[in-house]
CSV table of C-alpha atoms and ligand atoms in Angstrom, one decimal:
chain,number,residue,atom,x,y,z
R,1,MET,CA,37.1,32.0,273.2
R,2,HIS,CA,38.0,34.5,275.9
R,3,LYS,CA,40.3,37.2,274.4
R,4,LEU,CA,40.5,38.9,271.0
R,5,ALA,CA,43.2,41.1,269.8
R,6,VAL,CA,42.6,43.8,267.2
R,7,LEU,CA,45.2,45.8,265.1
R,8,THR,CA,45.1,48.4,262.4
R,9,GLY,CA,47.7,47.9,259.7
R,10,GLY,CA,48.8,49.9,256.6
R,11,GLY,CA,47.8,53.4,255.7
R,12,ASP,CA,45.2,55.0,258.0
R,13,CYS,CA,41.7,55.6,256.6
R,14,PRO,CA,38.4,57.0,257.8
R,15,GLY,CA,36.4,54.4,259.8
R,16,LEU,CA,39.3,52.6,261.6
R,17,ASN,CA,38.1,53.8,265.0
R,18,ALA,CA,34.5,52.9,264.1
R,19,VAL,CA,35.6,49.3,263.6
R,20,ILE,CA,37.6,49.2,266.8
R,21,ARG,CA,34.6,50.5,268.7
R,22,ALA,CA,32.3,48.0,267.1
R,23,VAL,CA,34.6,45.1,268.0
R,24,VAL,CA,34.9,46.2,271.6
R,25,ARG,CA,31.2,46.8,272.0
R,26,SER,CA,30.2,43.6,270.4
R,27,ALA,CA,32.8,41.5,272.2
R,28,ASN,CA,31.6,43.1,275.5
R,29,GLN,CA,28.1,41.8,274.9
R,30,TYR,CA,29.5,38.2,274.8
R,31,GLY,CA,31.8,38.7,277.8
R,32,LEU,CA,35.0,38.6,275.6
R,33,GLU,CA,38.0,40.7,276.4
R,34,VAL,CA,39.7,42.8,273.7
R,35,LEU,CA,43.4,43.8,273.5
R,36,GLY,CA,44.5,46.5,271.1
R,37,ILE,CA,47.8,46.0,269.4
R,38,LYS,CA,49.8,49.2,269.0
R,39,ASP,CA,51.1,50.4,265.6
R,40,GLY,CA,49.9,47.4,263.6
R,41,PHE,CA,52.3,44.4,263.3
R,42,HIS,CA,55.0,46.4,264.9
R,43,GLY,CA,53.3,46.1,268.2
R,44,ALA,CA,52.7,42.4,267.6
R,45,VAL,CA,56.4,41.8,267.3
R,46,GLU,CA,57.3,44.0,270.2
R,47,GLY,CA,54.4,42.7,272.4
R,48,GLU,CA,52.8,46.1,272.8
R,49,PHE,CA,49.2,45.4,273.8
R,50,ILE,CA,46.6,47.6,275.6
R,51,PRO,CA,43.3,46.4,277.0
R,52,LEU,CA,40.4,48.1,275.4
R,53,SER,CA,37.3,48.7,277.5
R,54,LEU,CA,34.0,50.3,276.6
R,55,ALA,CA,35.3,53.5,278.1
R,56,ASP,CA,38.3,53.4,275.8
R,57,VAL,CA,36.2,53.4,272.7
R,58,SER,CA,33.6,55.8,273.9
R,59,GLY,CA,33.3,58.8,271.6
R,60,ILE,CA,35.7,57.5,268.9
R,61,LEU,CA,33.0,56.7,266.2
R,62,PRO,CA,33.5,60.0,264.3
R,63,ARG,CA,37.2,60.3,264.8
R,64,GLY,CA,39.6,59.8,261.9
R,65,GLY,CA,42.9,57.9,262.1
R,66,THR,CA,43.2,55.0,264.6
R,67,ILE,CA,43.6,55.2,268.4
R,68,LEU,CA,45.9,52.2,268.1
R,69,GLY,CA,48.4,53.7,265.7
R,70,THR,CA,49.4,52.0,262.4
R,71,THR,CA,52.4,51.4,260.2
R,72,ASN,CA,52.9,50.3,256.6
R,73,ARG,CA,56.5,49.3,257.2
R,74,ASP,CA,56.7,46.5,259.7
R,75,ASN,CA,56.2,43.0,258.3
R,76,PRO,CA,57.0,40.4,261.0
R,77,PHE,CA,58.2,38.0,258.4
R,78,GLU,CA,60.8,40.5,257.2
R,79,TYR,CA,61.2,42.6,260.3
R,80,ALA,CA,64.1,45.1,260.3
R,81,SER,CA,66.3,43.9,263.1
R,82,ASP,CA,69.8,44.5,264.5
R,83,VAL,CA,72.1,41.5,264.0
R,84,ASN,CA,75.6,42.3,265.3
R,85,GLY,CA,75.1,46.0,264.7
R,86,ILE,CA,73.9,45.4,261.1
R,87,ARG,CA,70.3,46.1,260.2
R,88,GLN,CA,68.7,43.3,258.3
R,89,PRO,CA,65.2,41.7,257.7
R,90,LEU,CA,64.5,38.8,260.0
R,91,ASP,CA,61.5,36.4,260.3
R,92,ARG,CA,60.1,37.4,263.7
R,93,SER,CA,56.7,35.7,263.3
R,94,GLU,CA,57.5,33.1,266.0
R,95,ASP,CA,58.0,36.1,268.4
R,96,VAL,CA,54.5,37.3,267.5
R,97,LEU,CA,53.0,33.9,268.2
R,98,ARG,CA,54.9,33.7,271.6
R,99,ASN,CA,53.6,37.2,272.5
R,100,PHE,CA,50.1,36.2,271.6
R,101,GLU,CA,50.3,33.1,273.7
R,102,LYS,CA,51.8,35.0,276.7
R,103,ALA,CA,48.9,37.5,276.5
R,104,GLY,CA,46.3,34.8,276.2
R,105,ILE,CA,45.1,36.0,272.8
R,106,ASP,CA,42.7,33.4,271.2
R,107,ALA,CA,42.2,35.2,267.9
R,108,LEU,CA,43.4,38.2,265.9
R,109,LEU,CA,41.2,40.6,264.1
R,110,ALA,CA,43.4,42.4,261.5
R,111,ILE,CA,42.0,45.5,260.0
R,112,GLY,CA,44.0,46.2,256.9
R,113,GLY,CA,44.5,46.4,253.1
R,114,ASP,CA,46.2,43.9,251.0
R,115,GLY,CA,49.6,44.3,252.7
R,116,SER,CA,48.3,43.6,256.2
R,117,LEU,CA,45.9,40.9,255.0
R,118,ASN,CA,48.8,39.1,253.2
R,119,ILE,CA,50.7,39.1,256.5
R,120,SER,CA,47.5,37.9,258.3
R,121,LEU,CA,47.2,35.1,255.8
R,122,LYS,CA,50.7,33.9,256.6
R,123,PHE,CA,49.8,33.8,260.3
R,124,ALA,CA,46.6,31.8,259.4
R,125,ALA,CA,48.9,29.4,257.4
R,126,LYS,CA,50.9,28.9,260.6
R,127,GLY,CA,47.7,27.9,262.3
R,128,PHE,CA,46.9,31.1,264.2
R,129,PRO,CA,43.2,32.0,264.2
R,130,VAL,CA,42.9,35.2,262.1
R,131,ILE,CA,40.0,37.2,260.8
R,132,GLY,CA,40.5,40.0,258.3
R,133,ILE,CA,38.6,43.3,258.0
R,134,PRO,CA,38.9,45.1,254.7
R,135,LYS,CA,40.2,48.6,254.9
R,136,THR,CA,41.5,51.0,252.3
R,137,ILE,CA,40.5,54.2,250.6
R,138,ASP,CA,41.7,52.6,247.4
R,139,ASN,CA,38.8,50.1,247.3
R,140,ASP,CA,41.1,47.7,245.6
R,141,LEU,CA,40.5,44.5,247.6
R,142,MET,CA,39.0,41.5,245.8
R,143,ALA,CA,36.1,39.6,247.3
R,144,THR,CA,34.3,42.6,248.8
R,145,ASP,CA,32.1,45.1,247.1
R,146,GLN,CA,33.5,47.8,249.2
R,147,THR,CA,36.2,48.6,251.7
R,148,PHE,CA,35.4,51.1,254.4
R,149,GLY,CA,37.1,54.5,254.0
R,150,PHE,CA,36.6,54.6,250.3
R,151,GLN,CA,33.3,56.5,250.3
R,152,THR,CA,34.7,59.2,252.6
R,153,ALA,CA,37.8,59.6,250.4
R,154,VAL,CA,35.5,60.0,247.4
R,155,ASP,CA,33.5,62.7,249.3
R,156,THR,CA,36.7,64.6,250.0
R,157,ALA,CA,37.9,64.4,246.4
R,158,GLN,CA,34.4,65.5,245.2
R,159,GLU,CA,34.4,68.5,247.5
R,160,ALA,CA,37.9,69.4,246.1
R,161,LEU,CA,36.4,69.2,242.6
R,162,ASP,CA,33.5,71.5,243.5
R,163,ARG,CA,36.0,74.0,244.8
R,164,LEU,CA,38.3,73.7,241.8
R,165,HIS,CA,35.3,74.3,239.5
R,166,THR,CA,34.9,77.9,240.7
R,167,THR,CA,38.5,78.8,239.9
R,168,ALA,CA,38.4,76.9,236.6
R,169,GLU,CA,35.3,78.8,235.5
R,170,SER,CA,36.5,82.2,236.7
R,171,HIS,CA,40.0,82.0,235.1
R,172,HIS,CA,39.0,79.9,232.0
R,173,ARG,CA,41.7,77.4,232.9
R,174,VAL,CA,42.2,73.7,232.9
R,175,MET,CA,42.3,72.4,236.5
R,176,VAL,CA,43.9,69.0,237.1
R,177,LEU,CA,43.2,67.1,240.4
R,178,GLU,CA,45.5,64.2,241.2
R,179,VAL,CA,43.9,61.7,243.5
R,180,MET,CA,45.1,58.6,245.3
R,181,GLY,CA,44.1,55.0,244.7
R,182,ARG,CA,47.5,53.2,243.9
R,183,TYR,CA,47.0,50.9,240.9
R,184,ALA,CA,43.2,51.2,240.8
R,185,GLY,CA,41.1,54.1,239.5
R,186,TRP,CA,38.1,53.8,241.8
R,187,ILE,CA,38.6,57.1,243.7
R,188,ALA,CA,39.1,59.0,240.4
R,189,LEU,CA,36.1,57.4,238.7
R,190,TYR,CA,33.6,57.9,241.6
R,191,ALA,CA,34.9,61.4,242.5
R,192,GLY,CA,35.1,62.4,238.9
R,193,VAL,CA,31.5,61.4,238.2
R,194,ALA,CA,30.2,62.9,241.5
R,195,GLY,CA,32.2,66.1,241.0
R,196,GLY,CA,31.3,66.7,237.3
R,197,ALA,CA,34.7,66.2,235.9
R,198,ASP,CA,35.2,66.6,232.1
R,199,VAL,CA,38.1,64.1,231.9
R,200,ILE,CA,38.8,61.1,234.1
R,201,LEU,CA,42.1,59.3,233.7
R,202,ILE,CA,42.5,56.0,235.5
R,203,PRO,CA,45.4,53.4,235.6
R,204,GLU,CA,43.2,50.8,233.8
R,205,ILE,CA,42.9,53.0,230.7
R,206,PRO,CA,46.3,54.4,229.5
R,207,TYR,CA,45.5,57.8,228.1
R,208,ASN,CA,46.2,59.4,224.8
R,209,ILE,CA,47.3,63.0,225.5
R,210,GLY,CA,46.0,64.1,222.1
R,211,ARG,CA,42.5,62.9,223.0
R,212,VAL,CA,42.6,64.7,226.4
R,213,ALA,CA,43.8,68.0,224.7
R,214,TYR,CA,41.2,67.6,221.9
R,215,SER,CA,38.3,67.2,224.4
R,216,VAL,CA,39.5,70.3,226.3
R,217,GLN,CA,39.7,72.3,223.0
R,218,ARG,CA,36.3,71.0,221.8
R,219,ARG,CA,34.7,72.2,225.0
R,220,ALA,CA,36.3,75.6,224.5
R,221,LYS,CA,34.9,75.8,221.0
R,222,GLN,CA,31.5,75.0,222.5
R,223,GLY,CA,31.8,78.0,224.8
R,224,LYS,CA,33.1,76.1,227.9
R,225,LYS,CA,36.4,77.8,228.4
R,226,PHE,CA,37.5,75.6,231.3
R,227,SER,CA,37.9,72.0,232.0
R,228,ILE,CA,38.2,69.8,235.0
R,229,ILE,CA,40.5,66.7,234.8
R,230,VAL,CA,40.7,64.1,237.5
R,231,VAL,CA,43.8,61.9,237.2
R,232,ALA,CA,44.4,58.9,239.4
R,233,GLU,CA,48.0,58.7,240.8
R,234,GLY,CA,48.5,55.4,238.9
R,235,ALA,CA,47.3,56.7,235.5
R,236,LYS,CA,49.8,56.6,232.7
R,237,PRO,CA,50.0,57.8,229.1
R,238,LEU,CA,49.7,55.4,226.2
R,239,GLY,CA,53.1,53.6,225.9
R,240,GLY,CA,54.3,55.3,229.0
R,241,GLU,CA,54.9,54.3,232.7
R,242,MET,CA,53.3,55.2,236.0
R,243,VAL,CA,55.0,58.1,237.7
R,244,VAL,CA,56.8,57.1,240.8
R,245,ASP,CA,57.4,59.6,243.6
R,246,ARG,CA,59.7,57.5,245.8
R,247,LEU,CA,60.7,54.0,246.6
R,248,PHE,CA,60.6,52.5,250.1
R,249,PRO,CA,62.6,49.3,250.1
R,250,GLY,CA,61.4,46.8,252.6
R,251,ARG,CA,57.8,47.8,252.6
R,252,SER,CA,55.2,45.3,251.4
R,253,ASP,CA,54.5,47.8,248.6
R,254,PRO,CA,57.7,49.7,248.1
R,255,VAL,CA,56.5,52.0,245.3
R,256,LYS,CA,55.0,55.3,246.2
R,257,LEU,CA,53.2,56.8,243.3
R,258,GLY,CA,52.8,60.5,242.6
R,259,GLY,CA,53.5,63.2,240.0
R,260,ILE,CA,51.3,62.2,237.1
R,261,GLY,CA,49.2,65.4,237.6
R,262,ALA,CA,52.3,67.6,237.1
R,263,LYS,CA,53.3,65.6,234.0
R,264,LEU,CA,49.9,65.8,232.5
R,265,GLY,CA,49.6,69.6,233.3
R,266,GLY,CA,53.1,70.2,231.9
R,267,ASP,CA,52.2,68.3,228.7
R,268,LEU,CA,48.9,70.2,228.2
R,269,GLU,CA,50.7,73.5,228.5
R,270,GLN,CA,53.8,72.8,226.5
R,271,HIS,CA,52.4,70.8,223.6
R,272,PHE,CA,48.9,72.3,223.4
R,273,GLY,CA,49.2,75.8,224.9
R,274,LEU,CA,46.4,75.1,227.5
R,275,GLU,CA,46.9,77.1,230.7
R,276,THR,CA,46.7,74.4,233.4
R,277,ARG,CA,47.0,74.3,237.2
R,278,VAL,CA,47.5,71.1,239.1
R,279,THR,CA,46.3,70.2,242.6
R,280,VAL,CA,47.5,67.1,244.4
R,281,LEU,CA,45.0,66.1,247.0
R,282,GLY,CA,47.3,63.6,248.8
R,283,HIS,CA,46.7,62.6,252.3
R,284,LEU,CA,43.7,64.8,252.8
R,285,GLN,CA,41.8,61.9,251.3
R,286,ARG,CA,42.8,59.7,254.2
R,287,GLY,CA,42.1,62.1,257.0
R,288,GLY,CA,39.1,63.3,258.9
R,289,SER,CA,35.8,61.9,260.1
R,290,PRO,CA,34.2,59.0,258.3
R,291,ASN,CA,31.0,59.7,256.5
R,292,SER,CA,27.8,57.9,257.5
R,293,TYR,CA,28.2,55.2,254.9
R,294,ASP,CA,31.7,54.3,256.2
R,295,ARG,CA,30.6,54.5,259.8
R,296,VAL,CA,27.8,52.0,259.1
R,297,LEU,CA,30.0,49.7,257.0
R,298,ALA,CA,32.8,49.8,259.6
R,299,SER,CA,30.4,49.0,262.4
R,300,ARG,CA,29.0,46.1,260.4
R,301,TYR,CA,32.4,44.7,259.7
R,302,GLY,CA,33.5,45.0,263.4
R,303,THR,CA,30.5,43.2,264.7
R,304,ALA,CA,30.6,40.6,262.0
R,305,ALA,CA,34.3,39.8,262.8
R,306,VAL,CA,33.4,39.2,266.4
R,307,ASP,CA,30.5,36.9,265.2
R,308,ALA,CA,33.0,35.0,263.0
R,309,ALA,CA,35.4,34.5,266.0
R,310,LEU,CA,32.5,33.1,268.1
R,311,GLU,CA,31.6,30.8,265.3
R,312,GLY,CA,35.2,29.6,265.1
R,313,LYS,CA,35.5,30.8,261.5
R,314,PHE,CA,39.1,31.7,260.9
R,315,GLY,CA,41.4,32.3,257.9
R,316,ILE,CA,38.5,34.4,256.5
R,317,MET,CA,37.8,38.1,255.8
R,318,VAL,CA,34.4,39.7,256.4
R,319,ALA,CA,33.2,41.2,253.2
R,320,LEU,CA,30.3,43.2,251.8
R,321,GLN,CA,28.4,41.4,249.0
R,322,GLY,CA,25.3,43.2,247.9
R,323,ARG,CA,23.7,44.3,251.2
R,324,ASP,CA,25.1,41.3,253.2
R,325,ILE,CA,28.2,40.9,255.2
R,326,VAL,CA,29.6,37.5,254.3
R,327,GLN,CA,32.8,35.5,255.1
R,328,VAL,CA,35.3,34.9,252.3
R,329,PRO,CA,38.6,33.0,252.4
R,330,LEU,CA,41.4,35.5,253.2
R,331,GLN,CA,43.3,34.0,250.2
R,332,GLN,CA,40.6,35.2,247.9
R,333,ALA,CA,40.8,38.7,249.2
R,334,VAL,CA,44.5,39.0,248.5
R,335,ASP,CA,44.9,36.9,245.3
R,336,GLN,CA,44.8,39.9,243.1
R,337,LEU,CA,44.0,43.6,243.2
R,338,LYS,CA,40.4,44.6,242.3
R,339,LEU,CA,40.9,47.0,239.4
R,340,VAL,CA,38.2,48.9,237.5
R,341,PRO,CA,36.9,46.5,234.9
R,342,LEU,CA,36.3,48.1,231.4
R,343,THR,CA,32.8,46.9,231.8
R,344,ASP,CA,32.2,48.6,235.1
R,345,PRO,CA,28.7,50.1,235.2
R,346,LEU,CA,30.0,53.4,236.5
R,347,LEU,CA,32.6,53.6,233.7
R,348,ILE,CA,29.8,53.0,231.2
R,349,THR,CA,27.8,55.8,232.9
R,350,ALA,CA,30.8,58.1,232.7
R,351,ARG,CA,31.1,57.5,229.0
R,352,ALA,CA,27.4,58.0,228.6
R,353,LEU,CA,27.7,61.3,230.3
R,354,GLY,CA,30.3,62.3,227.7
R,355,ILE,CA,33.2,62.2,230.1
R,356,GLU,CA,36.5,61.8,228.3
R,357,MET,CA,38.3,58.7,229.6
R,358,GLY,CA,41.4,59.4,227.6
R,359,ASP,CA,41.2,56.4,225.1
N,1,LIG,O1,46.7,52.7,250.1
N,1,LIG,C1,46.3,53.9,250.5
N,1,LIG,C2,47.2,55.0,250.0
N,1,LIG,O2,46.7,56.2,250.5
N,1,LIG,C3,47.3,55.0,248.5
N,1,LIG,O3,46.2,55.6,247.8
N,1,LIG,C4,48.6,55.8,248.3
N,1,LIG,O4,49.2,55.4,247.1
N,1,LIG,C5,49.4,55.3,249.5
N,1,LIG,O5,48.6,54.8,250.4
N,1,LIG,C6,50.3,56.4,250.1
N,1,LIG,O6,51.1,55.9,251.1
N,1,LIG,P1,51.9,56.7,252.1
N,1,LIG,O7,50.9,57.1,253.2
N,1,LIG,O8,52.9,55.8,252.6
N,1,LIG,O9,52.4,57.9,251.4
């Protein structure tokens, strides 16, 4: 084992640079070289590699984003290519393997969410040594208690809720905050509890609009003339569908969610006469400096991935279980999404706090 490659794939998230730094620092201790792959799997297909030295990763621990760049579009197994002037998806995975061989890469450390880890799994199936590192603000990966980036996103959403509280209170309004999370309600649940929300709506529990309105009206009767509602982008009304903002054909996840906050706010005003304002937090949740929790977790993942490479453990993902970083089969990580179970301890706490979950 002489040379590792590292890439960041999918949506950016706080802590990516902290992982890259940890990989380079740890590899350096063992005399291993590290190549960074630019823009995720795009750079793997195009052979865009840059050597990463200790100097290159100096000072990047607190920086958001990724010094390597990323993309959630380019899948080497269905890579948009020009064939006789016509753009079509081609399997370019053999090009990737050739590029890796030419660059002398012995193993790939892929930092990604389910899209990038699924691609990684396919390379593992082709016999290339791959180690996954679980990233996503959505926290929706199986086999790990937590992905890095999630806690920072929760902090950002909680701060937004604190700020919305003051306007809600002053204007006696309903304030709706739409947060990310794709098909999982983790960000909404954690931020909602931390930010003192009155109503939390998550994809796992289709909501009854009548219940939501009733809980707002009941608060008003009790003298609380404002309410704060956190709605996950994947939430949907009972018998209804998730609200899709746009479709991106060709992406590993072509559906971009968004708009449920506006629907909910509109319904509360039109059908129940409740003055409502809607804020969509959007990509603010992905940006900025990682908090201390995510810096620590990212650093642990990065060093553990290098350890796994030295042990010759491939086709695995490093994962947090309890307080330990363990190795789990990559397959297990991508088999299904980790949604909020109805028995989740924090969901039970939310109900015990009297937070309306919409059901
Ligand atoms: O997976 C991370 C995430 O931020 C989701 O929460 C969100 O649905 C999606 O990515 C947004 O993707 P994009 O950056 O392509 O708009």
